[in-house]
Amino acid sequence: MAYNLLKGKKGIIFGALDENSIAWKTAERVHEEGGTFVLTNAPIAMRMGQINELAKKTGSEIIPADATNEEDLANLVSKSMEILGGKLDFVLHSIGMSVNVRKGRAYTDQNYDFTTKGWDVSALSFHKVMQSLYKADAMNEWGSIVALTYMAAQRTFPDYNDMSDNKAYLESVARSFGYFFGKEKKVRVNTISQSPTPTTAGQGVKGFDGFINYAEKMSPLGNATALDCANYTVSLFSDLTKKVTMQNLFHDGGFSNTGVSQEVIEEFSK
């Protein structure tokens, strides 16, 4: 059901790869709620995914951009405002990548060139995106910027590897830049700490099925799906959350506040 929550609002959605992506589901829901947007992803990611299909479905244009490249981002921001006819109301940062994970390197045996690349793509890119928006004065007052994270930023999940550090940095950037964006531009900046979700990127983490099954047993409401996350993101893009900023918002069925569940106790009592 749609409520026209984003009627007249416009923005940029980073990271839609395929129909499993949270960014993909968010784009569909934003479209259903009346929002218009530009889709963007790194050129290499676009070759791997089906972003053209999403663009056609939502009547959106695509601007390829490397989120670690300041020139690409400046071009993305200016062209988006040109295409959409003015300043932006929302931005979704849904980007994450660990070369160490891809290459099977343990956390205790990192290749630091890989580490730096993953940090740049997964975390520093969020600062670069916001700095590009900030310098271009591209956001309307009461606009909303959201990035996706995971609670491995707060708790140790061994196989999440250096992505845990990247997410911790990402959340810190949201708080720090959120202060300046709020004070000077009346723009909100938040992160959503989502349940483990079977996206293409997520499934690249070793032991991912174990992550999901454990979280499902631990969460009173069960895991939040990609569509659930898209709906939550829509609420943060809407005018219903105008005073929510600099927050890391757990969207995980209660996992983050559960010490242990009866299901887990029973599993280990067998």
Tab-separated table of N, CA, C and O in Angstrom, residues 135-185:
chain	number	residue	atom	x	y	z
A	135	LYS	N	29.111	20.780	-0.412
A	135	LYS	CA	29.799	21.848	-1.147
A	135	LYS	C	28.948	22.408	-2.279
A	135	LYS	O	29.044	23.594	-2.609
A	136	ALA	N	28.124	21.545	-2.868
A	136	ALA	CA	27.257	21.990	-3.966
A	136	ALA	C	25.953	22.596	-3.463
A	136	ALA	O	25.138	23.049	-4.268
A	137	ASP	N	25.759	22.612	-2.128
A	137	ASP	CA	24.491	23.059	-1.532
A	137	ASP	C	23.327	22.375	-2.243
A	137	ASP	O	22.357	23.008	-2.657
A	138	ALA	N	23.452	21.036	-2.370
A	138	ALA	CA	22.538	20.261	-3.209
A	138	ALA	C	21.298	19.749	-2.484
A	138	ALA	O	20.377	19.243	-3.131
A	139	MET	N	21.259	19.867	-1.144
A	139	MET	CA	20.141	19.306	-0.393
A	139	MET	C	19.140	20.392	0.018
A	139	MET	O	19.527	21.467	0.483
A	140	ASN	N	17.866	20.084	-0.159
A	140	ASN	CA	16.812	20.947	0.372
A	140	ASN	C	16.786	20.878	1.897
A	140	ASN	O	17.200	19.869	2.487
A	141	GLU	N	16.293	21.927	2.524
A	141	GLU	CA	16.076	21.868	3.973
A	141	GLU	C	15.141	20.713	4.306
A	141	GLU	O	14.196	20.438	3.578
A	142	TRP	N	15.410	20.046	5.409
A	142	TRP	CA	14.683	18.885	5.909
A	142	TRP	C	14.851	17.665	5.004
A	142	TRP	O	14.071	16.719	5.055
A	143	GLY	N	15.914	17.716	4.190
A	143	GLY	CA	16.272	16.538	3.413
A	143	GLY	C	16.807	15.438	4.324
A	143	GLY	O	17.045	15.641	5.520
A	144	SER	N	17.008	14.247	3.758
A	144	SER	CA	17.391	13.082	4.549
A	144	SER	C	18.428	12.245	3.808
A	144	SER	O	18.227	11.890	2.648
A	145	ILE	N	19.538	11.946	4.501
A	145	ILE	CA	20.590	11.100	3.950
A	145	ILE	C	20.703	9.858	4.829
A	145	ILE	O	20.802	9.968	6.052
A	146	VAL	N	20.670	8.692	4.203
A	146	VAL	CA	20.688	7.422	4.943
A	146	VAL	C	21.774	6.508	4.379
A	146	VAL	O	21.940	6.406	3.158
A	147	ALA	N	22.508	5.857	5.275
A	147	ALA	CA	23.465	4.820	4.877
A	147	ALA	C	23.120	3.527	5.604
A	147	ALA	O	22.578	3.551	6.716
A	148	LEU	N	23.453	2.416	4.992
A	148	LEU	CA	23.155	1.109	5.576
A	148	LEU	C	24.376	0.531	6.281
A	148	LEU	O	25.493	0.598	5.768
A	149	THR	N	24.139	-0.050	7.451
A	149	THR	CA	25.228	-0.587	8.256
A	149	THR	C	24.801	-1.915	8.874
A	149	THR	O	23.741	-2.457	8.548
A	150	TYR	N	25.634	-2.439	9.774
A	150	TYR	CA	25.355	-3.719	10.432
A	150	TYR	C	25.963	-3.690	11.822
A	150	TYR	O	26.976	-3.033	12.052
A	151	MET	N	25.358	-4.410	12.760
A	151	MET	CA	25.762	-4.265	14.155
A	151	MET	C	27.125	-4.898	14.485
A	151	MET	O	27.592	-4.830	15.614
A	152	ALA	N	27.797	-5.450	13.477
A	152	ALA	CA	29.188	-5.851	13.668
A	152	ALA	C	30.071	-4.634	13.964
A	152	ALA	O	31.220	-4.785	14.374
A	153	ALA	N	29.516	-3.435	13.769
A	153	ALA	CA	30.222	-2.213	14.169
A	153	ALA	C	30.303	-2.097	15.689
A	153	ALA	O	31.193	-1.434	16.223
A	154	GLN	N	29.365	-2.758	16.407
A	154	GLN	CA	29.333	-2.698	17.877
A	154	GLN	C	29.758	-4.000	18.536
A	154	GLN	O	30.298	-3.991	19.630
A	155	ARG	N	29.470	-5.118	17.886
A	155	ARG	CA	29.778	-6.422	18.458
A	155	ARG	C	30.626	-7.217	17.483
A	155	ARG	O	30.547	-7.013	16.278
A	156	THR	N	31.386	-8.145	18.021
A	156	THR	CA	32.307	-8.903	17.179
A	156	THR	C	31.617	-10.084	16.511
A	156	THR	O	31.023	-10.938	17.178
A	157	PHE	N	31.703	-10.113	15.186
A	157	PHE	CA	31.269	-11.243	14.374
A	157	PHE	C	32.502	-11.653	13.564
A	157	PHE	O	32.823	-11.003	12.569
A	158	PRO	N	33.224	-12.688	13.996
A	158	PRO	CA	34.562	-12.968	13.459
A	158	PRO	C	34.666	-12.980	11.941
A	158	PRO	O	35.607	-12.424	11.385
A	159	ASP	N	33.700	-13.587	11.265
A	159	ASP	CA	33.816	-13.722	9.817
A	159	ASP	C	33.423	-12.453	9.062
A	159	ASP	O	33.579	-12.395	7.834
A	160	TYR	N	32.952	-11.440	9.758
A	160	TYR	CA	32.612	-10.178	9.081
A	160	TYR	C	33.872	-9.381	8.739
A	160	TYR	O	33.828	-8.429	7.975
A	161	ASN	N	34.985	-9.809	9.369
A	161	ASN	CA	36.299	-9.342	8.977
A	161	ASN	C	36.431	-7.815	9.086
A	161	ASN	O	35.878	-7.205	9.985
A	162	ASP	N	37.157	-7.195	8.134
A	162	ASP	CA	37.407	-5.755	8.226
A	162	ASP	C	36.176	-4.916	7.886
A	162	ASP	O	36.181	-3.699	8.093
A	163	MET	N	35.113	-5.554	7.417
A	163	MET	CA	33.867	-4.808	7.202
A	163	MET	C	33.329	-4.264	8.520
A	163	MET	O	32.648	-3.239	8.547
A	164	SER	N	33.630	-4.941	9.642
A	164	SER	CA	33.209	-4.442	10.951
A	164	SER	C	33.807	-3.061	11.213
A	164	SER	O	33.124	-2.140	11.676
A	165	ASP	N	35.089	-2.913	10.921
A	165	ASP	CA	35.764	-1.636	11.114
A	165	ASP	C	35.212	-0.580	10.158
A	165	ASP	O	35.031	0.587	10.525
A	166	ASN	N	34.941	-1.003	8.924
A	166	ASN	CA	34.371	-0.071	7.942
A	166	ASN	C	33.018	0.461	8.405
A	166	ASN	O	32.726	1.653	8.270
A	167	LYS	N	32.189	-0.418	8.932
A	167	LYS	CA	30.861	0.008	9.380
A	167	LYS	C	30.950	0.929	10.596
A	167	LYS	O	30.165	1.874	10.729
A	168	ALA	N	31.904	0.666	11.493
A	168	ALA	CA	32.088	1.544	12.645
A	168	ALA	C	32.476	2.943	12.187
A	168	ALA	O	31.983	3.960	12.710
A	169	TYR	N	33.353	3.013	11.204
A	169	TYR	CA	33.767	4.306	10.651
A	169	TYR	C	32.584	5.005	9.967
A	169	TYR	O	32.373	6.209	10.136
A	170	LEU	N	31.821	4.240	9.203
A	170	LEU	CA	30.648	4.771	8.516
A	170	LEU	C	29.679	5.424	9.506
A	170	LEU	O	29.195	6.548	9.283
A	171	GLU	N	29.413	4.745	10.612
A	171	GLU	CA	28.483	5.269	11.609
A	171	GLU	C	29.028	6.539	12.259
A	171	GLU	O	28.271	7.472	12.554
A	172	SER	N	30.323	6.585	12.458
A	172	SER	CA	30.935	7.788	13.024
A	172	SER	C	30.815	8.966	12.065
A	172	SER	O	30.526	10.097	12.474
A	173	VAL	N	31.022	8.713	10.785
A	173	VAL	CA	30.874	9.765	9.769
A	173	VAL	C	29.446	10.324	9.779
A	173	VAL	O	29.238	11.531	9.674
A	174	ALA	N	28.463	9.442	9.937
A	174	ALA	CA	27.062	9.896	9.976
A	174	ALA	C	26.834	10.853	11.132
A	174	ALA	O	26.157	11.882	10.984
A	175	ARG	N	27.387	10.541	12.293
A	175	ARG	CA	27.226	11.425	13.449
A	175	ARG	C	27.955	12.751	13.244
A	175	ARG	O	27.404	13.826	13.481
A	176	SER	N	29.195	12.662	12.778
A	176	SER	CA	30.017	13.859	12.652
A	176	SER	C	29.497	14.793	11.555
A	176	SER	O	29.327	15.989	11.780
A	177	PHE	N	29.229	14.229	10.374
A	177	PHE	CA	28.721	15.072	9.284
A	177	PHE	C	27.275	15.476	9.567
A	177	PHE	O	26.824	16.547	9.161
A	178	GLY	N	26.558	14.611	10.281
A	178	GLY	CA	25.172	14.917	10.622
A	178	GLY	C	25.052	16.191	11.428
A	178	GLY	O	24.079	16.949	11.283
A	179	TYR	N	26.034	16.447	12.283
A	179	TYR	CA	26.016	17.687	13.072
A	179	TYR	C	26.066	18.902	12.155
A	179	TYR	O	25.235	19.817	12.259
A	180	PHE	N	27.022	18.911	11.242
A	180	PHE	CA	27.195	20.072	10.367
A	180	PHE	C	26.040	20.222	9.384
A	180	PHE	O	25.553	21.330	9.140
A	181	PHE	N	25.572	19.074	8.823
A	181	PHE	CA	24.450	19.132	7.886
A	181	PHE	C	23.181	19.609	8.595
A	181	PHE	O	22.373	20.346	8.028
A	182	GLY	N	23.001	19.192	9.838
A	182	GLY	CA	21.821	19.611	10.584
A	182	GLY	C	21.883	21.072	10.974
A	182	GLY	O	20.927	21.835	10.784
A	183	LYS	N	23.019	21.490	11.508
A	183	LYS	CA	23.184	22.848	12.008
A	183	LYS	C	23.091	23.880	10.893
A	183	LYS	O	22.462	24.929	11.042
A	184	GLU	N	23.710	23.582	9.777
A	184	GLU	CA	23.846	24.589	8.723
A	184	GLU	C	22.857	24.433	7.581
A	184	GLU	O	22.558	25.405	6.890
A	185	LYS	N	22.332	23.229	7.362
A	185	LYS	CA	21.463	23.006	6.202
A	185	LYS	C	20.106	22.409	6.566
A	185	LYS	O	19.274	22.197	5.686
